[in-house]
Coordinates of C-alpha atoms in Angstrom, one line a residue:
M1 CA -17.9 9.5 15.5
A2 CA -20.7 8.8 13.0
D3 CA -19.7 8.5 9.4
S4 CA -19.8 11.9 7.8
P5 CA -21.1 12.4 4.3
A6 CA -18.6 11.9 1.5
R7 CA -17.3 15.3 0.7
P8 CA -15.2 15.7 -2.5
S9 CA -11.7 17.0 -2.0
W10 CA -9.6 19.0 -4.4
Y11 CA -8.8 15.9 -6.4
E12 CA -12.4 15.1 -7.0
W13 CA -13.2 18.6 -8.2
V14 CA -10.2 18.7 -10.5
A15 CA -11.1 15.3 -12.0
F16 CA -14.8 16.3 -12.5
G17 CA -13.7 19.7 -13.9
T18 CA -11.4 17.9 -16.4
L19 CA -14.3 15.6 -17.4
A20 CA -16.6 18.6 -17.8
I21 CA -14.2 20.7 -19.9
A22 CA -13.0 18.0 -22.2
P23 CA -16.3 17.5 -24.0
V24 CA -16.6 21.2 -24.7
V25 CA -13.0 21.4 -26.1
V26 CA -13.5 18.3 -28.3
A27 CA -16.9 19.4 -29.5
F28 CA -15.6 22.9 -30.3
R29 CA -12.6 21.6 -32.3
S30 CA -14.7 19.1 -34.2
R31 CA -17.4 21.5 -35.1
R32 CA -15.0 24.3 -36.0
N33 CA -12.8 22.3 -38.3
G34 CA -15.3 19.9 -39.6
T35 CA -13.5 16.9 -38.3
S36 CA -16.1 15.4 -36.1
I37 CA -15.0 11.9 -35.1
E38 CA -17.8 9.6 -36.1
A39 CA -18.3 6.1 -34.9
S40 CA -19.2 3.0 -37.0
E41 CA -20.5 3.6 -40.4
L42 CA -20.8 0.0 -41.3
V43 CA -24.6 0.5 -41.9
H44 CA -23.7 2.9 -44.6
Q45 CA -22.0 0.2 -46.6
R46 CA -25.1 -2.0 -46.5
F47 CA -27.9 0.5 -46.8
S48 CA -28.6 3.6 -48.8
P49 CA -27.2 6.9 -47.6
S50 CA -30.7 8.2 -47.0
E51 CA -31.2 5.7 -44.2
L52 CA -30.4 6.5 -40.6
R53 CA -26.7 6.1 -39.7
F54 CA -25.4 5.5 -36.1
R55 CA -23.2 8.5 -35.1
F56 CA -21.4 8.5 -31.8
G57 CA -18.4 10.9 -31.5
L58 CA -15.6 11.2 -28.9
D59 CA -17.4 14.2 -27.4
D60 CA -20.5 12.1 -26.9
L61 CA -18.5 9.5 -25.1
L62 CA -17.0 12.1 -22.8
M63 CA -20.4 13.6 -22.1
V64 CA -21.7 10.2 -21.1
L65 CA -18.8 9.8 -18.7
V66 CA -19.4 13.3 -17.3
I67 CA -23.1 12.6 -16.7
A68 CA -22.4 9.2 -15.1
G69 CA -19.7 10.9 -12.9
L70 CA -22.1 13.7 -11.8
I71 CA -24.8 11.3 -11.0
S72 CA -22.4 9.3 -8.9
L73 CA -21.2 12.5 -7.2
I74 CA -24.8 13.5 -6.3
V75 CA -25.7 10.1 -5.0
A76 CA -22.5 9.7 -3.0
S77 CA -22.9 13.2 -1.5
T78 CA -26.5 12.7 -0.5
R79 CA -26.3 9.2 0.7
G80 CA -23.0 9.7 2.4
K81 CA -21.3 6.7 0.8
P82 CA -20.1 5.7 -2.6
L83 CA -22.1 3.4 -4.9
I84 CA -19.5 0.8 -5.7
L85 CA -16.0 2.2 -5.4
E86 CA -14.5 4.9 -3.1
W87 CA -14.2 8.3 -4.6
L88 CA -10.6 7.7 -5.7
G89 CA -11.4 4.5 -7.4
M90 CA -14.5 5.8 -9.2
L91 CA -12.9 8.9 -10.5
G92 CA -9.5 7.3 -11.2
T93 CA -11.2 4.6 -13.3
A94 CA -13.3 7.2 -15.3
L95 CA -10.2 9.3 -15.9
S96 CA -8.3 6.3 -17.1
V97 CA -11.0 5.5 -19.6
V98 CA -11.0 9.1 -20.9
L99 CA -7.2 9.1 -21.2
V100 CA -6.9 5.8 -23.1
T101 CA -9.8 6.8 -25.4
V102 CA -8.3 10.1 -26.3
A103 CA -4.9 8.5 -26.9
A104 CA -6.4 5.9 -29.2
A105 CA -8.3 8.6 -31.1
C106 CA -5.2 10.8 -31.5
F107 CA -3.1 7.9 -32.9
V108 CA -5.8 7.3 -35.5
L109 CA -6.0 11.0 -36.4
L110 CA -2.2 11.1 -36.8
N111 CA -2.5 8.2 -39.3
R112 CA 0.3 6.3 -37.5
G113 CA -1.1 2.8 -37.9
W114 CA 2.2 1.2 -37.2
S115 CA 2.2 2.5 -33.6
I116 CA -1.3 1.5 -32.7
A117 CA -0.1 -1.9 -31.4
A118 CA 2.6 -0.2 -29.3
V119 CA 0.1 2.3 -27.7
V120 CA -2.3 -0.5 -27.0
L121 CA 0.3 -2.5 -25.2
T122 CA 1.8 0.5 -23.3
L123 CA -1.4 2.1 -22.2
G124 CA -2.8 -1.4 -21.5
V125 CA 0.0 -2.0 -18.9
V126 CA -0.3 1.6 -17.5
G127 CA -4.1 1.4 -17.4
A128 CA -4.0 -2.0 -15.8
A129 CA -1.7 -0.9 -13.1
A130 CA -3.8 2.2 -12.4
L131 CA -7.1 0.2 -12.3
H132 CA -5.5 -2.5 -10.3
T133 CA -4.4 0.0 -7.7
W134 CA -7.5 2.2 -7.7
V135 CA -10.1 -0.5 -7.8
L136 CA -8.3 -3.4 -6.1
G137 CA -6.0 -1.6 -3.7
D138 CA -7.1 -3.7 -0.7
W139 CA -6.8 -6.9 -2.9
I140 CA -3.1 -6.3 -3.3
V141 CA -2.5 -6.8 0.4
A142 CA -5.3 -9.2 0.9
V143 CA -3.8 -11.7 -1.5
D144 CA -0.6 -11.7 0.5
V145 CA -2.2 -12.3 3.8
L146 CA -3.8 -15.6 2.9
Y147 CA -1.9 -17.2 5.6
G148 CA -1.3 -20.9 5.2
W149 CA -1.7 -20.8 1.4
P150 CA 1.3 -21.7 -0.8
A151 CA 3.3 -18.7 -1.8
T152 CA 3.2 -19.8 -5.5
F153 CA -0.6 -19.9 -5.4
T154 CA -0.9 -16.3 -4.0
G155 CA 1.6 -15.2 -6.6
F156 CA -0.3 -16.7 -9.4
L157 CA -3.5 -15.2 -8.0
F158 CA -2.0 -11.8 -8.0
A159 CA -0.6 -12.2 -11.5
F160 CA -4.0 -13.5 -12.8
T161 CA -5.7 -10.4 -11.4
L162 CA -3.3 -8.1 -13.0
L163 CA -3.5 -9.9 -16.3
S164 CA -7.3 -9.7 -16.2
M165 CA -7.1 -5.9 -15.8
M166 CA -4.6 -5.7 -18.7
T167 CA -6.9 -7.8 -20.9
I168 CA -9.9 -5.6 -20.2
V169 CA -8.0 -2.4 -21.0
A170 CA -6.4 -3.9 -24.1
V171 CA -9.7 -5.1 -25.5
Y172 CA -11.3 -1.7 -24.8
L173 CA -8.5 0.1 -26.7
L174 CA -8.8 -2.3 -29.6
L175 CA -12.5 -1.7 -29.8
A176 CA -12.1 2.0 -29.5
G177 CA -9.4 2.1 -32.2
A178 CA -11.5 -0.1 -34.5
I179 CA -14.5 2.2 -34.2
F180 CA -12.4 5.3 -35.0
V181 CA -10.6 3.5 -37.9
V182 CA -13.9 2.5 -39.5
G183 CA -15.8 5.7 -39.0
T184 CA -13.0 8.2 -39.7
E185 CA -11.1 9.1 -42.8
R186 CA -7.5 8.1 -42.5
K187 CA -6.3 11.5 -43.5
I188 CA -5.8 14.7 -41.6
R189 CA -7.7 17.4 -43.3
N190 CA -5.4 20.2 -42.4
A191 CA -2.2 21.0 -40.4
S192 CA -4.2 22.5 -37.6
D193 CA -5.9 19.3 -36.8
A194 CA -2.6 17.4 -36.9
R195 CA -1.1 19.8 -34.4
F196 CA -4.2 19.6 -32.2
A197 CA -4.1 15.8 -32.3
G198 CA -0.3 15.7 -31.5
L199 CA -0.7 18.2 -28.7
A200 CA -3.6 16.2 -27.2
L201 CA -1.6 13.0 -27.4
L202 CA 1.3 14.7 -25.6
L203 CA -0.9 15.9 -22.9
V204 CA -2.4 12.5 -22.4
C205 CA 1.1 11.0 -22.1
L206 CA 2.1 13.6 -19.6
A207 CA -1.1 12.9 -17.6
V208 CA -0.4 9.2 -17.6
Y209 CA 3.4 9.1 -17.2
G210 CA 3.8 12.1 -14.9
P211 CA 2.0 10.7 -11.9
L212 CA 3.3 7.3 -12.7
A213 CA 6.9 8.6 -12.6
V214 CA 6.2 10.3 -9.3
V215 CA 4.7 7.0 -7.9
Y216 CA 7.7 5.0 -9.0
C217 CA 10.2 7.6 -7.6
R218 CA 8.4 7.5 -4.2
M219 CA 8.3 3.7 -4.3
L220 CA 12.1 3.7 -4.6
R221 CA 12.3 5.7 -1.4
V222 CA 13.5 3.6 1.6
V223 CA 11.2 4.0 4.6
P224 CA 13.4 4.1 7.7
F225 CA 12.7 1.5 10.3
P226 CA 12.4 3.3 13.7
V227 CA 14.3 1.2 16.2
Y228 CA 13.2 1.4 19.8
V229 CA 16.3 2.2 21.9
S230 CA 16.5 1.4 25.6
S231 CA 19.5 1.1 27.8
E232 CA 17.6 -1.1 30.2
P233 CA 17.4 -4.9 30.0
N234 CA 14.3 -6.1 28.1
G235 CA 12.0 -8.3 30.2
Y236 CA 9.4 -8.9 27.5
A237 CA 10.2 -12.6 27.1
E238 CA 9.6 -13.1 30.8
I239 CA 6.3 -11.3 30.6
L240 CA 5.2 -13.5 27.7
A241 CA 6.2 -16.6 29.5
A242 CA 4.3 -15.6 32.7
V243 CA 1.2 -14.7 30.6
E244 CA 1.3 -18.0 28.7
E245 CA 1.6 -19.9 32.0
L246 CA -1.4 -18.0 33.5
V247 CA -3.6 -18.8 30.6
R248 CA -2.6 -22.5 30.8
I249 CA -3.4 -22.8 34.5
N250 CA -6.5 -20.6 34.5
P251 CA -8.2 -20.9 31.0
S252 CA -11.6 -19.9 32.4
E253 CA -10.1 -16.5 33.5
S254 CA -11.8 -16.9 37.0
S255 CA -10.7 -15.0 40.0
T256 CA -8.9 -16.8 42.8
T257 CA -11.8 -16.1 45.1
H258 CA -14.2 -17.8 42.6
I259 CA -11.8 -20.8 42.2
R260 CA -11.8 -21.3 46.0
E261 CA -15.5 -20.8 46.5
F262 CA -16.7 -23.2 43.9
G263 CA -14.8 -26.2 45.0
R264 CA -12.0 -26.3 42.6
G265 CA -9.5 -26.2 45.5
A266 CA -7.2 -23.9 47.3
E267 CA -4.2 -25.6 45.6
K268 CA -5.2 -24.4 42.1
A269 CA -6.0 -20.9 43.5
D270 CA -2.5 -20.8 45.1
T271 CA -1.0 -21.8 41.8
V272 CA -2.8 -18.9 40.1
V273 CA -1.6 -16.5 42.8
K274 CA 2.0 -17.6 42.2
G275 CA 1.4 -17.0 38.5
Y276 CA 0.3 -13.5 39.3
Q277 CA 3.3 -12.9 41.4
E278 CA 5.6 -14.1 38.6
L279 CA 3.9 -11.7 36.2
M280 CA 4.1 -8.8 38.6
R281 CA 7.8 -9.4 39.1
A282 CA 8.3 -9.5 35.3
L283 CA 6.5 -6.2 35.0
E284 CA 9.0 -4.5 37.3
T285 CA 11.6 -4.9 34.6
P286 CA 11.4 -2.4 31.7
S287 CA 10.3 -4.2 28.6
H288 CA 9.3 -3.6 25.0
I289 CA 8.6 -5.6 21.8
A290 CA 11.8 -6.0 19.7
V291 CA 10.8 -6.2 16.1
D292 CA 13.7 -6.9 13.7
P293 CA 12.9 -6.0 10.1
E294 CA 15.2 -8.7 8.7
R295 CA 14.0 -11.4 11.0
D296 CA 10.4 -10.5 11.4
G297 CA 9.6 -8.7 8.0
R298 CA 7.4 -11.4 6.6
P299 CA 3.6 -11.8 6.4
D300 CA 3.4 -14.8 8.7
Y301 CA 5.0 -12.8 11.6
I302 CA 1.6 -11.4 12.5
M303 CA 0.1 -14.9 12.7
E304 CA 2.9 -16.0 15.0
L305 CA 2.0 -13.2 17.3
M306 CA -1.7 -13.9 17.4
D307 CA -1.6 -16.5 20.2
Y308 CA 0.4 -14.2 22.5
L309 CA -1.9 -11.3 21.7
T310 CA -4.9 -13.4 22.6
F311 CA -3.2 -14.4 25.8
M312 CA -2.6 -10.7 26.7
R313 CA -6.3 -10.0 26.4
S314 CA -7.2 -13.1 28.4
V315 CA -5.0 -12.1 31.3
A316 CA -6.4 -8.5 31.1
R317 CA -9.9 -10.1 31.8
M318 CA -8.4 -12.3 34.5
F319 CA -7.0 -9.2 36.3
D320 CA -10.3 -7.4 35.9
N321 CA -12.1 -10.3 37.5
E322 CA -9.6 -10.2 40.4
S323 CA -10.4 -6.4 40.8
L324 CA -14.1 -7.2 41.0
A325 CA -13.5 -9.8 43.6
M326 CA -11.3 -7.3 45.6
E327 CA -14.0 -4.6 45.3
A328 CA -16.6 -7.0 46.7
S329 CA -14.3 -7.4 49.7
E330 CA -13.7 -3.7 49.9
K331 CA -10.0 -4.0 49.2
Y332 CA -9.9 -1.1 46.7
D333 CA -6.2 -0.5 46.8
T334 CA -5.6 -4.1 45.8
A335 CA -8.2 -3.8 43.1
A336 CA -6.3 -0.7 41.8
A337 CA -3.0 -2.7 41.8
Y338 CA -4.5 -5.2 39.4
G339 CA -5.6 -2.3 37.2
M340 CA -2.1 -0.8 37.3
A341 CA -0.7 -4.1 36.3
N342 CA -2.9 -4.1 33.2
I343 CA -1.8 -0.5 32.3
R344 CA 1.9 -1.6 32.6
R345 CA 1.2 -4.6 30.4
G346 CA -0.5 -2.3 27.9
A347 CA 2.6 -0.1 27.7
T348 CA 4.8 -3.2 26.9
Q349 CA 2.6 -3.9 23.9
H350 CA 3.1 -0.4 22.5
D351 CA 6.8 0.3 22.9
G352 CA 8.8 -1.0 20.0
G353 CA 5.8 -2.8 18.4
L354 CA 3.6 -2.6 15.4
K355 CA 0.1 -1.1 15.1
I356 CA -1.6 -4.5 15.8
T357 CA 0.4 -5.1 19.0
S358 CA -0.2 -1.5 20.1
L359 CA -4.0 -2.0 19.5
V360 CA -3.9 -5.0 21.8
G361 CA -2.0 -2.8 24.3
L362 CA -4.7 -0.1 24.0
A363 CA -7.4 -2.7 24.8
V364 CA -5.4 -3.8 27.9
D365 CA -4.9 -0.2 28.8
A366 CA -8.6 0.5 28.6
T367 CA -9.4 -2.4 30.9
G368 CA -6.8 -1.2 33.4
I369 CA -8.0 2.4 33.4
H370 CA -11.5 1.3 34.0
Q371 CA -10.5 -1.0 36.9
I372 CA -9.0 2.0 38.6
S373 CA -11.4 4.7 37.6
R374 CA -14.5 2.9 38.8
N375 CA -12.9 2.9 42.3
R376 CA -11.2 6.2 42.1
H377 CA -13.2 7.7 45.0
R378 CA -12.6 4.7 47.2
I379 CA -8.9 4.2 46.8
S380 CA -7.0 5.3 50.0
V381 CA -5.4 8.8 49.9
A382 CA -2.1 7.2 50.9
E383 CA -2.1 5.1 47.7
L384 CA -2.9 8.0 45.4
P385 CA 0.7 9.5 45.1
H386 CA 2.1 6.1 44.1
L387 CA -0.5 5.5 41.5
L388 CA -0.2 9.0 40.1
A389 CA 3.6 8.8 39.9
E390 CA 3.4 5.5 38.0
L391 CA 0.8 6.8 35.6
E392 CA 2.9 9.9 34.9
A393 CA 6.0 7.8 34.3
I394 CA 4.2 5.6 31.9
E395 CA 2.8 8.7 30.1
V396 CA 6.2 10.2 29.7
Q397 CA 8.2 7.1 28.8
R398 CA 5.7 5.7 26.2
E399 CA 6.9 5.7 22.7
R400 CA 5.4 8.3 20.4
N401 CA 2.5 7.1 18.2
K402 CA 4.1 8.3 15.0
S403 CA 7.1 6.0 15.6
V404 CA 4.8 3.0 15.9
I405 CA 3.0 3.9 12.7
L406 CA 6.2 4.5 10.7
R407 CA 7.6 1.2 12.0
D408 CA 4.4 -0.5 10.8
V409 CA 4.8 1.0 7.3
A410 CA 8.5 0.0 7.2
W411 CA 7.6 -3.5 8.4
S412 CA 5.0 -3.8 5.6
E413 CA 7.7 -2.7 3.1
H414 CA 9.8 -5.8 4.2
A415 CA 6.8 -8.1 4.3
Y416 CA 5.0 -7.2 1.1
M417 CA 7.7 -5.4 -0.9
W418 CA 6.7 -3.5 -4.0
R419 CA 3.1 -4.4 -3.8
H420 CA 2.8 -2.6 -0.5
S421 CA 4.8 0.4 -1.9
L422 CA 2.5 0.7 -4.9
S423 CA -0.7 0.5 -2.8
R424 CA 0.8 3.0 -0.4
E425 CA 2.1 5.6 -2.8
V426 CA -0.6 5.9 -5.4
P427 CA -3.2 7.3 -2.9
I428 CA -0.5 9.7 -1.6
V429 CA 0.0 11.2 -5.1
L430 CA -3.7 11.4 -6.0
A431 CA -5.3 12.3 -2.7
S432 CA -2.6 14.2 -0.7
T433 CA -2.6 11.5 2.0
E434 CA 0.3 11.8 4.4
A435 CA 2.7 8.8 4.4
Y436 CA 2.1 7.9 8.0
E437 CA -1.6 7.7 7.5
Y438 CA -1.4 4.5 5.5
S439 CA -4.0 1.8 6.1
F440 CA -6.1 2.1 9.3
A441 CA -3.8 4.7 11.0
P442 CA -6.6 7.3 11.5
Y443 CA -8.7 4.7 13.4
Y444 CA -5.6 3.6 15.4
E445 CA -4.9 7.2 16.4
S446 CA -8.6 7.6 17.4
A447 CA -8.1 4.7 19.9
V448 CA -4.9 6.3 21.1
F449 CA -6.6 9.6 21.7
Q450 CA -9.3 8.0 23.8
R451 CA -6.7 6.1 25.9
D452 CA -4.7 9.2 26.5
A453 CA -7.7 11.3 27.4
M454 CA -9.0 8.7 29.9
L455 CA -5.6 8.2 31.4
R456 CA -5.0 12.0 31.8
L457 CA -8.5 12.5 33.3
L458 CA -7.6 9.8 35.9
M459 CA -4.3 11.5 36.7
V460 CA -6.1 14.8 37.3
E461 CA -8.7 13.1 39.5
F462 CA -6.0 11.7 41.7
A463 CA -4.2 15.1 41.9
I464 CA -7.5 16.8 42.9
R465 CA -8.1 14.3 45.6
G466 CA -4.6 14.9 47.0
F467 CA -5.1 18.6 46.9
Q468 CA -8.5 18.3 48.6
K469 CA -7.1 16.1 51.3
E470 CA -4.2 18.5 52.2
Q471 CA -5.8 21.9 51.5
G472 CA -9.3 21.1 52.7
G473 CA -11.1 22.3 49.6
L474 CA -11.1 22.1 45.8
P475 CA -8.7 24.1 43.5
E476 CA -10.1 27.0 41.6
S477 CA -8.2 25.8 38.5
L478 CA -6.0 23.0 37.4
D479 CA -2.9 25.3 37.6
E480 CA -3.1 25.1 41.4
L481 CA -2.3 21.4 41.3
C482 CA 1.1 22.1 39.6
P483 CA 3.8 21.1 40.5
T484 CA 3.0 19.8 43.9
Y485 CA 0.3 17.3 43.0
I486 CA 0.9 16.8 39.3
S487 CA 3.9 17.9 37.2
S488 CA 1.9 19.9 34.6
V489 CA -1.7 20.3 33.5
P490 CA -2.5 17.4 31.1
I491 CA -3.4 18.3 27.5
D492 CA -6.6 17.1 26.0
P493 CA -5.5 15.0 22.9
Y494 CA -8.7 15.9 21.1
S495 CA -8.3 19.7 21.3
D496 CA -4.6 20.3 22.2
D497 CA -5.9 22.4 25.1
P498 CA -5.9 21.7 28.8
L499 CA -8.6 19.3 30.1
I500 CA -11.7 21.2 31.1
F501 CA -12.3 21.7 34.8
R502 CA -15.2 23.7 36.3
R503 CA -16.1 23.9 40.0
T504 CA -18.9 25.0 42.2
L505 CA -18.9 25.6 45.9
D506 CA -18.4 21.9 46.8
A507 CA -18.3 20.0 43.5
Y508 CA -16.6 20.0 40.2
V509 CA -16.8 18.6 36.7
L510 CA -13.8 17.3 34.7
Y511 CA -13.9 16.1 31.1
S512 CA -12.3 16.0 27.7
V513 CA -14.1 17.6 24.7
G514 CA -14.1 14.1 23.0
P515 CA -13.9 13.1 19.4
D516 CA -16.0 16.0 18.0
G517 CA -13.2 18.4 19.2
R518 CA -15.5 21.0 20.9
D519 CA -16.7 21.7 24.3
D520 CA -20.4 20.7 24.5
G521 CA -20.9 22.1 28.0
G522 CA -20.3 18.8 29.9
K523 CA -22.9 16.7 28.1
F524 CA -22.0 13.1 28.7
G525 CA -23.3 9.8 27.3
T526 CA -22.3 6.2 26.5
Y527 CA -19.3 5.0 24.5
S528 CA -21.5 5.0 21.4
D529 CA -22.7 8.5 22.1
I530 CA -19.3 10.1 22.3
Y531 CA -18.7 9.3 18.7
E532 CA -21.7 11.5 17.8
A533 CA -21.3 15.2 17.7
G534 CA -22.5 17.0 20.8
F535 CA -21.0 14.8 23.6
D536 CA -18.0 15.2 25.9
L537 CA -15.9 12.4 27.4
D538 CA -15.5 11.7 31.1
L539 CA -14.3 8.9 33.3
D540 CA -17.8 7.5 33.9
V541 CA -18.6 6.8 30.2
P542 CA -17.8 3.0 30.5
D543 CA -20.4 2.6 33.3
R544 CA -23.4 4.3 31.8
P545 CA -26.2 2.2 30.4
A546 CA -25.8 1.6 26.7
I547 CA -28.8 3.7 25.7
S548 CA -28.7 7.1 24.1
T549 CA -31.3 8.5 26.6
S550 CA -28.7 8.1 29.4
A551 CA -26.9 11.3 28.3
T552 CA -26.5 13.7 31.2
T553 CA -25.3 17.3 31.3
A554 CA -23.0 18.5 34.1
T555 CA -24.1 21.8 35.5
P556 CA -21.4 23.7 37.5

């Protein structure tokens, strides 16, 4: 789906509302009680009182922040993207500046000079942590994933970044305090002003320490590690060994037909065939990834997996080439068998794994689904029940996506410790982000939805073909397929409603509503089109030319 314009949520409106109201309150109090907070009057000490003096009050500072924030809001809303920071970073930084400025001013008004050093240090640490998380949230994790770099170096780099933020905030507070000390009488004019300053300081402390306390409490929460439980023996190690061997003997990913035809010898082709057979046998055993948080909860674990994940993709392409060779020989059932092998391998990368392993599994799944779907009308009717039964079994037995996401979060807790907790929990408190949506989870779920939709469309296609063969015609609705040809009507993951089926006298159209979540009347396009509003998703989307003008509308 195309990037939508940046729309401010409740947090943005509250933040901007606070910034807008604060100048009014400060200006009202200063004008009413005659206690306007004036900036540097050093020029008054050098020149006559009749000469122009520079005046810049706290209300003026707040107004500048409001204007800058509103300009950023307008630009971000019209252009659809932020100027420098994301919404959370931009507003969080502005709000931090306001809070520390008000705090410094209140301490000066209360004439408590002995505590200025304490407030500078305390708010410097708090402000640094806030700025570091808001502005450099990705940097927190990025420093830790500098694989191959010494751990001490990454630690020093992280500490240096945090120290830099602390220094910036501390210098700002010192300058702000100096301005107010120079330009303001060190005496409260009446008790009302003292109460107002004390109340303002209390509110600032609550605004700073309240969310911070919530963040730290949430950071102390232990994220449970979902353990994948299976009573069956785990054959994942055998699958990895067979995949690694196939990549070693066939690095070019060529089909066995191609190997024989281009003079590389029948012996090598036979060796590759034996490798296929070993992998097929390994896939008959239930398997899953066994992630141990104590053993594998470290940043370099992902790097250790990268070779195997690359091998998985390589064998997926190898099987796709075999399917193409079988299609050329009109051996469509055999071509489908290679596709089913890819779908089974994709499932092994999902169950018990992390998001990165599941994403590789999704890519392998997509290859396998395409291998079968492009031949769905040419696969023998006798083979359809076996394929459909296996697809349904994989669908039912696959681990729920939320478990994979939660496992990924729990793994990150072990690998990155408190830095991951901080970067995870601050956005939750400030933006109402659900815990399981950490990192790129929304993009991961989008890929899962597409895989599920395509797989379910394929299952319904097979059920319709079986019905048509035995009944001599098409069903009036998908309900007629249940339970003889398919156990139940598959649900569209994009709409949570049944997949859409419409028929005419001798034809039908079957599709998912696609990422936009609404029925567009069977308007189909390419992969790039379906992420734009106004397109539906069908099984032919991978085979359409990659041009927008290829969009077609199905007319029942």
